[in-house]
Amino acid sequence: MRYLWCILIGYLFGSVSFATIFSKIKKVNLKENGTKNLGATNTMLVMGKKYGVIVMLLDVLKAVLAIIVSRALFPQFSAAGILSGSSAVLGHICPFYLKFKGGKGLACFAGMILALDPVLFVFMLILCVGAMIIANHSVIVPYTAAVVFPVFYCARNPEPEIIIIAVLVSLLLAIRHIPDIFRVKSGGDSKIRDYFKEQFKK
């Protein structure tokens, strides 16, 4: 039952779509504007930086809370944190009440790492930002995270079930961002360094 409860707790926390909540408040249909995605990035593109940052922080927070609750309920269950955190990412990507069409899960994935291992979170944040600047495209971030997280986290937590869950949630993140790769190839993705230059000029 502890597996089921951790999955349920994580999924329900993750399925709360703050992008949807704010879109209804502002009466903006995110599914028909911008990247047509119910996540922080599209919220920022369509509704502005303020709402984008708020949604991003809340998406991070829901994964953190899911892990805190699961660990509190099952303190002797070593996989409680990563199981509930991964389920939160799944809930964010596939919320049942939105026909399983949610966000792409990156902020929620970040929240999971933050709650599981704050030191690893800081390391990965620096690594991902550096990779993004070098590659000049934001799509490199989820793929860097999807590769680095299971390697480093599982090196410190080599239990078989933790390794399986870490690999699966990382694959889920990578698969969900495949459309971004095609957007880059088609020239539809803005270059990061150009974006920063424009922001500094303002």
mmCIF file with all atom_site columns, N, CA and C in Angstrom, residues 2-3 5-11 13 60-90 108-117 149 153 157 159 161-163 165-166 169:
data_model
loop_
_atom_site.group_PDB
_atom_site.id
_atom_site.type_symbol
_atom_site.label_atom_id
_atom_site.label_alt_id
_atom_site.label_comp_id
_atom_site.label_asym_id
_atom_site.label_entity_id
_atom_site.label_seq_id
_atom_site.pdbx_PDB_ins_code
_atom_site.Cartn_x
_atom_site.Cartn_y
_atom_site.Cartn_z
_atom_site.occupancy
_atom_site.B_iso_or_equiv
_atom_site.pdbx_formal_charge
_atom_site.auth_seq_id
_atom_site.auth_comp_id
_atom_site.auth_asym_id
_atom_site.auth_atom_id
_atom_site.pdbx_PDB_model_num
ATOM 1   N N  . ARG A 1 2   ? 2.069  1.187  0.534   1.00 0.00 ? 2   ARG A N  1
ATOM 2   C CA . ARG A 1 2   ? 2.888  2.386  0.587   1.00 0.00 ? 2   ARG A CA 1
ATOM 3   C C  . ARG A 1 2   ? 3.263  2.868  -0.819  1.00 0.00 ? 2   ARG A C  1
ATOM 4   N N  . TYR A 1 3   ? 3.459  1.914  -1.733  1.00 0.00 ? 3   TYR A N  1
ATOM 5   C CA . TYR A 1 3   ? 3.730  2.296  -3.130  1.00 0.00 ? 3   TYR A CA 1
ATOM 6   C C  . TYR A 1 3   ? 2.530  3.050  -3.707  1.00 0.00 ? 3   TYR A C  1
ATOM 7   N N  . TRP A 1 5   ? 0.083  4.620  -2.150  1.00 0.00 ? 5   TRP A N  1
ATOM 8   C CA . TRP A 1 5   ? -0.141 5.913  -1.521  1.00 0.00 ? 5   TRP A CA 1
ATOM 9   C C  . TRP A 1 5   ? 0.852  6.964  -2.014  1.00 0.00 ? 5   TRP A C  1
ATOM 10  N N  . CYS A 1 6   ? 2.085  6.598  -2.151  1.00 0.00 ? 6   CYS A N  1
ATOM 11  C CA . CYS A 1 6   ? 3.094  7.553  -2.641  1.00 0.00 ? 6   CYS A CA 1
ATOM 12  C C  . CYS A 1 6   ? 2.801  7.987  -4.073  1.00 0.00 ? 6   CYS A C  1
ATOM 13  N N  . ILE A 1 7   ? 2.385  7.026  -4.890  1.00 0.00 ? 7   ILE A N  1
ATOM 14  C CA . ILE A 1 7   ? 2.027  7.347  -6.274  1.00 0.00 ? 7   ILE A CA 1
ATOM 15  C C  . ILE A 1 7   ? 0.815  8.272  -6.304  1.00 0.00 ? 7   ILE A C  1
ATOM 16  N N  . LEU A 1 8   ? -0.193 7.949  -5.497  1.00 0.00 ? 8   LEU A N  1
ATOM 17  C CA . LEU A 1 8   ? -1.427 8.740  -5.469  1.00 0.00 ? 8   LEU A CA 1
ATOM 18  C C  . LEU A 1 8   ? -1.173 10.152 -4.958  1.00 0.00 ? 8   LEU A C  1
ATOM 19  N N  . ILE A 1 9   ? -0.414 10.270 -3.883  1.00 0.00 ? 9   ILE A N  1
ATOM 20  C CA . ILE A 1 9   ? -0.099 11.588 -3.317  1.00 0.00 ? 9   ILE A CA 1
ATOM 21  C C  . ILE A 1 9   ? 0.650  12.434 -4.335  1.00 0.00 ? 9   ILE A C  1
ATOM 22  N N  . GLY A 1 10  ? 1.674  11.836 -4.937  1.00 0.00 ? 10  GLY A N  1
ATOM 23  C CA . GLY A 1 10  ? 2.463  12.565 -5.920  1.00 0.00 ? 10  GLY A CA 1
ATOM 24  C C  . GLY A 1 10  ? 1.638  12.977 -7.119  1.00 0.00 ? 10  GLY A C  1
ATOM 25  N N  . TYR A 1 11  ? 0.854  12.050 -7.638  1.00 0.00 ? 11  TYR A N  1
ATOM 26  C CA . TYR A 1 11  ? 0.052  12.342 -8.831  1.00 0.00 ? 11  TYR A CA 1
ATOM 27  C C  . TYR A 1 11  ? -0.954 13.457 -8.580  1.00 0.00 ? 11  TYR A C  1
ATOM 28  N N  . PHE A 1 13  ? -0.878 15.864 -6.263  1.00 0.00 ? 13  PHE A N  1
ATOM 29  C CA . PHE A 1 13  ? -0.177 17.142 -6.127  1.00 0.00 ? 13  PHE A CA 1
ATOM 30  C C  . PHE A 1 13  ? 0.256  17.641 -7.507  1.00 0.00 ? 13  PHE A C  1
ATOM 31  N N  . VAL A 1 60  ? 7.245  23.922 -9.047  1.00 0.00 ? 60  VAL A N  1
ATOM 32  C CA . VAL A 1 60  ? 8.361  23.387 -8.270  1.00 0.00 ? 60  VAL A CA 1
ATOM 33  C C  . VAL A 1 60  ? 7.865  22.974 -6.882  1.00 0.00 ? 60  VAL A C  1
ATOM 34  N N  . LEU A 1 61  ? 7.066  23.844 -6.281  1.00 0.00 ? 61  LEU A N  1
ATOM 35  C CA . LEU A 1 61  ? 6.588  23.631 -4.918  1.00 0.00 ? 61  LEU A CA 1
ATOM 36  C C  . LEU A 1 61  ? 5.725  22.388 -4.784  1.00 0.00 ? 61  LEU A C  1
ATOM 37  N N  . LYS A 1 62  ? 4.894  22.111 -5.787  1.00 0.00 ? 62  LYS A N  1
ATOM 38  C CA . LYS A 1 62  ? 3.983  20.968 -5.644  1.00 0.00 ? 62  LYS A CA 1
ATOM 39  C C  . LYS A 1 62  ? 4.744  19.643 -5.597  1.00 0.00 ? 62  LYS A C  1
ATOM 40  N N  . ALA A 1 63  ? 5.847  19.558 -6.302  1.00 0.00 ? 63  ALA A N  1
ATOM 41  C CA . ALA A 1 63  ? 6.668  18.340 -6.226  1.00 0.00 ? 63  ALA A CA 1
ATOM 42  C C  . ALA A 1 63  ? 7.354  18.242 -4.865  1.00 0.00 ? 63  ALA A C  1
ATOM 43  N N  . VAL A 1 64  ? 7.818  19.378 -4.376  1.00 0.00 ? 64  VAL A N  1
ATOM 44  C CA . VAL A 1 64  ? 8.457  19.420 -3.054  1.00 0.00 ? 64  VAL A CA 1
ATOM 45  C C  . VAL A 1 64  ? 7.476  18.973 -1.975  1.00 0.00 ? 64  VAL A C  1
ATOM 46  N N  . LEU A 1 65  ? 6.262  19.492 -2.026  1.00 0.00 ? 65  LEU A N  1
ATOM 47  C CA . LEU A 1 65  ? 5.245  19.145 -1.027  1.00 0.00 ? 65  LEU A CA 1
ATOM 48  C C  . LEU A 1 65  ? 4.859  17.674 -1.107  1.00 0.00 ? 65  LEU A C  1
ATOM 49  N N  . ALA A 1 66  ? 4.756  17.155 -2.322  1.00 0.00 ? 66  ALA A N  1
ATOM 50  C CA . ALA A 1 66  ? 4.409  15.739 -2.484  1.00 0.00 ? 66  ALA A CA 1
ATOM 51  C C  . ALA A 1 66  ? 5.448  14.847 -1.807  1.00 0.00 ? 66  ALA A C  1
ATOM 52  N N  . ILE A 1 67  ? 6.707  15.193 -1.962  1.00 0.00 ? 67  ILE A N  1
ATOM 53  C CA . ILE A 1 67  ? 7.791  14.413 -1.359  1.00 0.00 ? 67  ILE A CA 1
ATOM 54  C C  . ILE A 1 67  ? 7.797  14.558 0.157   1.00 0.00 ? 67  ILE A C  1
ATOM 55  N N  . ILE A 1 68  ? 7.586  15.768 0.639   1.00 0.00 ? 68  ILE A N  1
ATOM 56  C CA . ILE A 1 68  ? 7.547  15.995 2.089   1.00 0.00 ? 68  ILE A CA 1
ATOM 57  C C  . ILE A 1 68  ? 6.437  15.175 2.743   1.00 0.00 ? 68  ILE A C  1
ATOM 58  N N  . VAL A 1 69  ? 5.248  15.193 2.145   1.00 0.00 ? 69  VAL A N  1
ATOM 59  C CA . VAL A 1 69  ? 4.104  14.461 2.693   1.00 0.00 ? 69  VAL A CA 1
ATOM 60  C C  . VAL A 1 69  ? 4.361  12.956 2.664   1.00 0.00 ? 69  VAL A C  1
ATOM 61  N N  . SER A 1 70  ? 4.859  12.456 1.537   1.00 0.00 ? 70  SER A N  1
ATOM 62  C CA . SER A 1 70  ? 5.102  11.012 1.407   1.00 0.00 ? 70  SER A CA 1
ATOM 63  C C  . SER A 1 70  ? 6.172  10.521 2.375   1.00 0.00 ? 70  SER A C  1
ATOM 64  N N  . ARG A 1 71  ? 7.223  11.311 2.515   1.00 0.00 ? 71  ARG A N  1
ATOM 65  C CA . ARG A 1 71  ? 8.275  10.932 3.457   1.00 0.00 ? 71  ARG A CA 1
ATOM 66  C C  . ARG A 1 71  ? 7.787  10.979 4.896   1.00 0.00 ? 71  ARG A C  1
ATOM 67  N N  . ALA A 1 72  ? 6.905  11.926 5.202   1.00 0.00 ? 72  ALA A N  1
ATOM 68  C CA . ALA A 1 72  ? 6.365  12.036 6.557   1.00 0.00 ? 72  ALA A CA 1
ATOM 69  C C  . ALA A 1 72  ? 5.470  10.840 6.883   1.00 0.00 ? 72  ALA A C  1
ATOM 70  N N  . LEU A 1 73  ? 4.715  10.378 5.883   1.00 0.00 ? 73  LEU A N  1
ATOM 71  C CA . LEU A 1 73  ? 3.815  9.249  6.090   1.00 0.00 ? 73  LEU A CA 1
ATOM 72  C C  . LEU A 1 73  ? 4.550  7.910  6.119   1.00 0.00 ? 73  LEU A C  1
ATOM 73  N N  . PHE A 1 74  ? 5.642  7.821  5.326   1.00 0.00 ? 74  PHE A N  1
ATOM 74  C CA . PHE A 1 74  ? 6.384  6.557  5.226   1.00 0.00 ? 74  PHE A CA 1
ATOM 75  C C  . PHE A 1 74  ? 7.883  6.802  5.436   1.00 0.00 ? 74  PHE A C  1
ATOM 76  N N  . PRO A 1 75  ? 8.268  7.165  6.653   1.00 0.00 ? 75  PRO A N  1
ATOM 77  C CA . PRO A 1 75  ? 9.668  7.509  6.933   1.00 0.00 ? 75  PRO A CA 1
ATOM 78  C C  . PRO A 1 75  ? 10.647 6.353  6.751   1.00 0.00 ? 75  PRO A C  1
ATOM 79  N N  . GLN A 1 76  ? 10.171 5.111  6.817   1.00 0.00 ? 76  GLN A N  1
ATOM 80  C CA . GLN A 1 76  ? 11.049 3.954  6.672   1.00 0.00 ? 76  GLN A CA 1
ATOM 81  C C  . GLN A 1 76  ? 11.141 3.460  5.221   1.00 0.00 ? 76  GLN A C  1
ATOM 82  N N  . PHE A 1 77  ? 10.391 4.096  4.332   1.00 0.00 ? 77  PHE A N  1
ATOM 83  C CA . PHE A 1 77  ? 10.348 3.691  2.930   1.00 0.00 ? 77  PHE A CA 1
ATOM 84  C C  . PHE A 1 77  ? 11.326 4.551  2.135   1.00 0.00 ? 77  PHE A C  1
ATOM 85  N N  . SER A 1 78  ? 12.478 3.991  1.780   1.00 0.00 ? 78  SER A N  1
ATOM 86  C CA . SER A 1 78  ? 13.551 4.776  1.151   1.00 0.00 ? 78  SER A CA 1
ATOM 87  C C  . SER A 1 78  ? 13.171 5.339  -0.210  1.00 0.00 ? 78  SER A C  1
ATOM 88  N N  . ALA A 1 79  ? 12.256 4.684  -0.911  1.00 0.00 ? 79  ALA A N  1
ATOM 89  C CA . ALA A 1 79  ? 11.856 5.149  -2.247  1.00 0.00 ? 79  ALA A CA 1
ATOM 90  C C  . ALA A 1 79  ? 10.650 6.077  -2.222  1.00 0.00 ? 79  ALA A C  1
ATOM 91  N N  . ALA A 1 80  ? 10.177 6.424  -1.023  1.00 0.00 ? 80  ALA A N  1
ATOM 92  C CA . ALA A 1 80  ? 8.970  7.261  -0.923  1.00 0.00 ? 80  ALA A CA 1
ATOM 93  C C  . ALA A 1 80  ? 9.146  8.593  -1.632  1.00 0.00 ? 80  ALA A C  1
ATOM 94  N N  . GLY A 1 81  ? 10.314 9.219  -1.445  1.00 0.00 ? 81  GLY A N  1
ATOM 95  C CA . GLY A 1 81  ? 10.546 10.526 -2.026  1.00 0.00 ? 81  GLY A CA 1
ATOM 96  C C  . GLY A 1 81  ? 10.557 10.509 -3.543  1.00 0.00 ? 81  GLY A C  1
ATOM 97  N N  . ILE A 1 82  ? 11.380 9.659  -4.122  1.00 0.00 ? 82  ILE A N  1
ATOM 98  C CA . ILE A 1 82  ? 11.493 9.645  -5.581  1.00 0.00 ? 82  ILE A CA 1
ATOM 99  C C  . ILE A 1 82  ? 10.235 9.084  -6.238  1.00 0.00 ? 82  ILE A C  1
ATOM 100 N N  . LEU A 1 83  ? 9.529  8.191  -5.564  1.00 0.00 ? 83  LEU A N  1
ATOM 101 C CA . LEU A 1 83  ? 8.298  7.646  -6.124  1.00 0.00 ? 83  LEU A CA 1
ATOM 102 C C  . LEU A 1 83  ? 7.206  8.711  -6.185  1.00 0.00 ? 83  LEU A C  1
ATOM 103 N N  . SER A 1 84  ? 7.044  9.451  -5.091  1.00 0.00 ? 84  SER A N  1
ATOM 104 C CA . SER A 1 84  ? 6.024  10.505 -5.074  1.00 0.00 ? 84  SER A CA 1
ATOM 105 C C  . SER A 1 84  ? 6.432  11.681 -5.970  1.00 0.00 ? 84  SER A C  1
ATOM 106 N N  . GLY A 1 85  ? 7.739  11.995 -6.005  1.00 0.00 ? 85  GLY A N  1
ATOM 107 C CA . GLY A 1 85  ? 8.210  13.080 -6.862  1.00 0.00 ? 85  GLY A CA 1
ATOM 108 C C  . GLY A 1 85  ? 8.018  12.758 -8.327  1.00 0.00 ? 85  GLY A C  1
ATOM 109 N N  . SER A 1 86  ? 8.333  11.531 -8.709  1.00 0.00 ? 86  SER A N  1
ATOM 110 C CA . SER A 1 86  ? 8.148  11.095 -10.092 1.00 0.00 ? 86  SER A CA 1
ATOM 111 C C  . SER A 1 86  ? 6.666  11.081 -10.462 1.00 0.00 ? 86  SER A C  1
ATOM 112 N N  . SER A 1 87  ? 5.833  10.683 -9.517  1.00 0.00 ? 87  SER A N  1
ATOM 113 C CA . SER A 1 87  ? 4.390  10.673 -9.755  1.00 0.00 ? 87  SER A CA 1
ATOM 114 C C  . SER A 1 87  ? 3.856  12.099 -9.910  1.00 0.00 ? 87  SER A C  1
ATOM 115 N N  . ALA A 1 88  ? 4.480  13.036 -9.209  1.00 0.00 ? 88  ALA A N  1
ATOM 116 C CA . ALA A 1 88  ? 4.091  14.439 -9.356  1.00 0.00 ? 88  ALA A CA 1
ATOM 117 C C  . ALA A 1 88  ? 4.410  14.946 -10.761 1.00 0.00 ? 88  ALA A C  1
ATOM 118 N N  . VAL A 1 89  ? 5.565  14.532 -11.282 1.00 0.00 ? 89  VAL A N  1
ATOM 119 C CA . VAL A 1 89  ? 5.937  14.893 -12.656 1.00 0.00 ? 89  VAL A CA 1
ATOM 120 C C  . VAL A 1 89  ? 4.928  14.299 -13.637 1.00 0.00 ? 89  VAL A C  1
ATOM 121 N N  . LEU A 1 90  ? 4.552  13.040 -13.412 1.00 0.00 ? 90  LEU A N  1
ATOM 122 C CA . LEU A 1 90  ? 3.558  12.376 -14.257 1.00 0.00 ? 90  LEU A CA 1
ATOM 123 C C  . LEU A 1 90  ? 2.214  13.101 -14.182 1.00 0.00 ? 90  LEU A C  1
ATOM 124 N N  . CYS A 1 108 ? 8.466  20.829 -12.406 1.00 0.00 ? 108 CYS A N  1
ATOM 125 C CA . CYS A 1 108 ? 8.102  19.804 -11.423 1.00 0.00 ? 108 CYS A CA 1
ATOM 126 C C  . CYS A 1 108 ? 9.269  18.846 -11.196 1.00 0.00 ? 108 CYS A C  1
ATOM 127 N N  . PHE A 1 109 ? 9.973  18.512 -12.265 1.00 0.00 ? 109 PHE A N  1
ATOM 128 C CA . PHE A 1 109 ? 11.165 17.671 -12.190 1.00 0.00 ? 109 PHE A CA 1
ATOM 129 C C  . PHE A 1 109 ? 12.232 18.352 -11.333 1.00 0.00 ? 109 PHE A C  1
ATOM 130 N N  . ALA A 1 110 ? 12.379 19.664 -11.528 1.00 0.00 ? 110 ALA A N  1
ATOM 131 C CA . ALA A 1 110 ? 13.339 20.437 -10.731 1.00 0.00 ? 110 ALA A CA 1
ATOM 132 C C  . ALA A 1 110 ? 12.956 20.428 -9.260  1.00 0.00 ? 110 ALA A C  1
ATOM 133 N N  . GLY A 1 111 ? 11.660 20.550 -8.986  1.00 0.00 ? 111 GLY A N  1
ATOM 134 C CA . GLY A 1 111 ? 11.187 20.515 -7.603  1.00 0.00 ? 111 GLY A CA 1
ATOM 135 C C  . GLY A 1 111 ? 11.457 19.176 -6.948  1.00 0.00 ? 111 GLY A C  1
ATOM 136 N N  . MET A 1 112 ? 11.318 18.113 -7.726  1.00 0.00 ? 112 MET A N  1
ATOM 137 C CA . MET A 1 112 ? 11.624 16.774 -7.214  1.00 0.00 ? 112 MET A CA 1
ATOM 138 C C  . MET A 1 112 ? 13.091 16.677 -6.810  1.00 0.00 ? 112 MET A C  1
ATOM 139 N N  . ILE A 1 113 ? 13.980 17.148 -7.669  1.00 0.00 ? 113 ILE A N  1
ATOM 140 C CA . ILE A 1 113 ? 15.412 17.089 -7.367  1.00 0.00 ? 113 ILE A CA 1
ATOM 141 C C  . ILE A 1 113 ? 15.748 17.950 -6.157  1.00 0.00 ? 113 ILE A C  1
ATOM 142 N N  . LEU A 1 114 ? 15.135 19.130 -6.089  1.00 0.00 ? 114 LEU A N  1
ATOM 143 C CA . LEU A 1 114 ? 15.373 20.038 -4.963  1.00 0.00 ? 114 LEU A CA 1
ATOM 144 C C  . LEU A 1 114 ? 15.023 19.380 -3.631  1.00 0.00 ? 114 LEU A C  1
ATOM 145 N N  . ALA A 1 115 ? 13.889 18.691 -3.598  1.00 0.00 ? 115 ALA A N  1
ATOM 146 C CA . ALA A 1 115 ? 13.449 18.037 -2.363  1.00 0.00 ? 115 ALA A CA 1
ATOM 147 C C  . ALA A 1 115 ? 14.276 16.794 -2.040  1.00 0.00 ? 115 ALA A C  1
ATOM 148 N N  . LEU A 1 116 ? 14.695 16.075 -3.076  1.00 0.00 ? 116 LEU A N  1
ATOM 149 C CA . LEU A 1 116 ? 15.452 14.841 -2.868  1.00 0.00 ? 116 LEU A CA 1
ATOM 150 C C  . LEU A 1 116 ? 16.895 15.101 -2.468  1.00 0.00 ? 116 LEU A C  1
ATOM 151 N N  . ASP A 1 117 ? 17.530 16.068 -3.149  1.00 0.00 ? 117 ASP A N  1
ATOM 152 C CA . ASP A 1 117 ? 18.953 16.318 -2.931  1.00 0.00 ? 117 ASP A CA 1
ATOM 153 C C  . ASP A 1 117 ? 19.290 17.765 -3.311  1.00 0.00 ? 117 ASP A C  1
ATOM 154 N N  . PHE A 1 149 ? 20.582 13.519 -13.900 1.00 0.00 ? 149 PHE A N  1
ATOM 155 C CA . PHE A 1 149 ? 19.896 13.164 -12.652 1.00 0.00 ? 149 PHE A CA 1
ATOM 156 C C  . PHE A 1 149 ? 20.011 11.688 -12.281 1.00 0.00 ? 149 PHE A C  1
ATOM 157 N N  . TYR A 1 153 ? 22.142 10.783 -8.948  1.00 0.00 ? 153 TYR A N  1
ATOM 158 C CA . TYR A 1 153 ? 21.282 10.438 -7.819  1.00 0.00 ? 153 TYR A CA 1
ATOM 159 C C  . TYR A 1 153 ? 21.399 8.957  -7.490  1.00 0.00 ? 153 TYR A C  1
ATOM 160 N N  . ASN A 1 157 ? 22.304 6.545  -4.326  1.00 0.00 ? 157 ASN A N  1
ATOM 161 C CA . ASN A 1 157 ? 21.158 5.760  -3.870  1.00 0.00 ? 157 ASN A CA 1
ATOM 162 C C  . ASN A 1 157 ? 20.996 4.551  -4.802  1.00 0.00 ? 157 ASN A C  1
ATOM 163 N N  . GLU A 1 159 ? 19.819 1.613  -4.804  1.00 0.00 ? 159 GLU A N  1
ATOM 164 C CA . GLU A 1 159 ? 18.794 0.590  -4.647  1.00 0.00 ? 159 GLU A CA 1
ATOM 165 C C  . GLU A 1 159 ? 18.088 0.349  -5.981  1.00 0.00 ? 159 GLU A C  1
ATOM 166 N N  . GLU A 1 161 ? 15.026 -0.373 -6.991  1.00 0.00 ? 161 GLU A N  1
ATOM 167 C CA . GLU A 1 161 ? 13.751 0.294  -7.257  1.00 0.00 ? 161 GLU A CA 1
ATOM 168 C C  . GLU A 1 161 ? 13.940 1.792  -7.463  1.00 0.00 ? 161 GLU A C  1
ATOM 169 N N  . ILE A 1 162 ? 14.892 2.384  -6.764  1.00 0.00 ? 162 ILE A N  1
ATOM 170 C CA . ILE A 1 162 ? 15.168 3.811  -6.941  1.00 0.00 ? 162 ILE A CA 1
ATOM 171 C C  . ILE A 1 162 ? 15.774 4.066  -8.321  1.00 0.00 ? 162 ILE A C  1
ATOM 172 N N  . ILE A 1 163 ? 16.663 3.179  -8.746  1.00 0.00 ? 163 ILE A N  1
ATOM 173 C CA . ILE A 1 163 ? 17.278 3.313  -10.071 1.00 0.00 ? 163 ILE A CA 1
ATOM 174 C C  . ILE A 1 163 ? 16.220 3.226  -11.162 1.00 0.00 ? 163 ILE A C  1
ATOM 175 N N  . ILE A 1 165 ? 12.950 3.830  -10.974 1.00 0.00 ? 165 ILE A N  1
ATOM 176 C CA . ILE A 1 165 ? 12.070 4.998  -10.949 1.00 0.00 ? 165 ILE A CA 1
ATOM 177 C C  . ILE A 1 165 ? 12.775 6.226  -11.517 1.00 0.00 ? 165 ILE A C  1
ATOM 178 N N  . ALA A 1 166 ? 14.043 6.420  -11.138 1.00 0.00 ? 166 ALA A N  1
ATOM 179 C CA . ALA A 1 166 ? 14.814 7.579  -11.610 1.00 0.00 ? 166 ALA A CA 1
ATOM 180 C C  . ALA A 1 166 ? 14.978 7.553  -13.129 1.00 0.00 ? 166 ALA A C  1
ATOM 181 N N  . VAL A 1 169 ? 11.380 8.247  -14.852 1.00 0.00 ? 169 VAL A N  1
ATOM 182 C CA . VAL A 1 169 ? 10.921 9.640  -14.831 1.00 0.00 ? 169 VAL A CA 1
ATOM 183 C C  . VAL A 1 169 ? 11.794 10.511 -15.722 1.00 0.00 ? 169 VAL A C  1
#
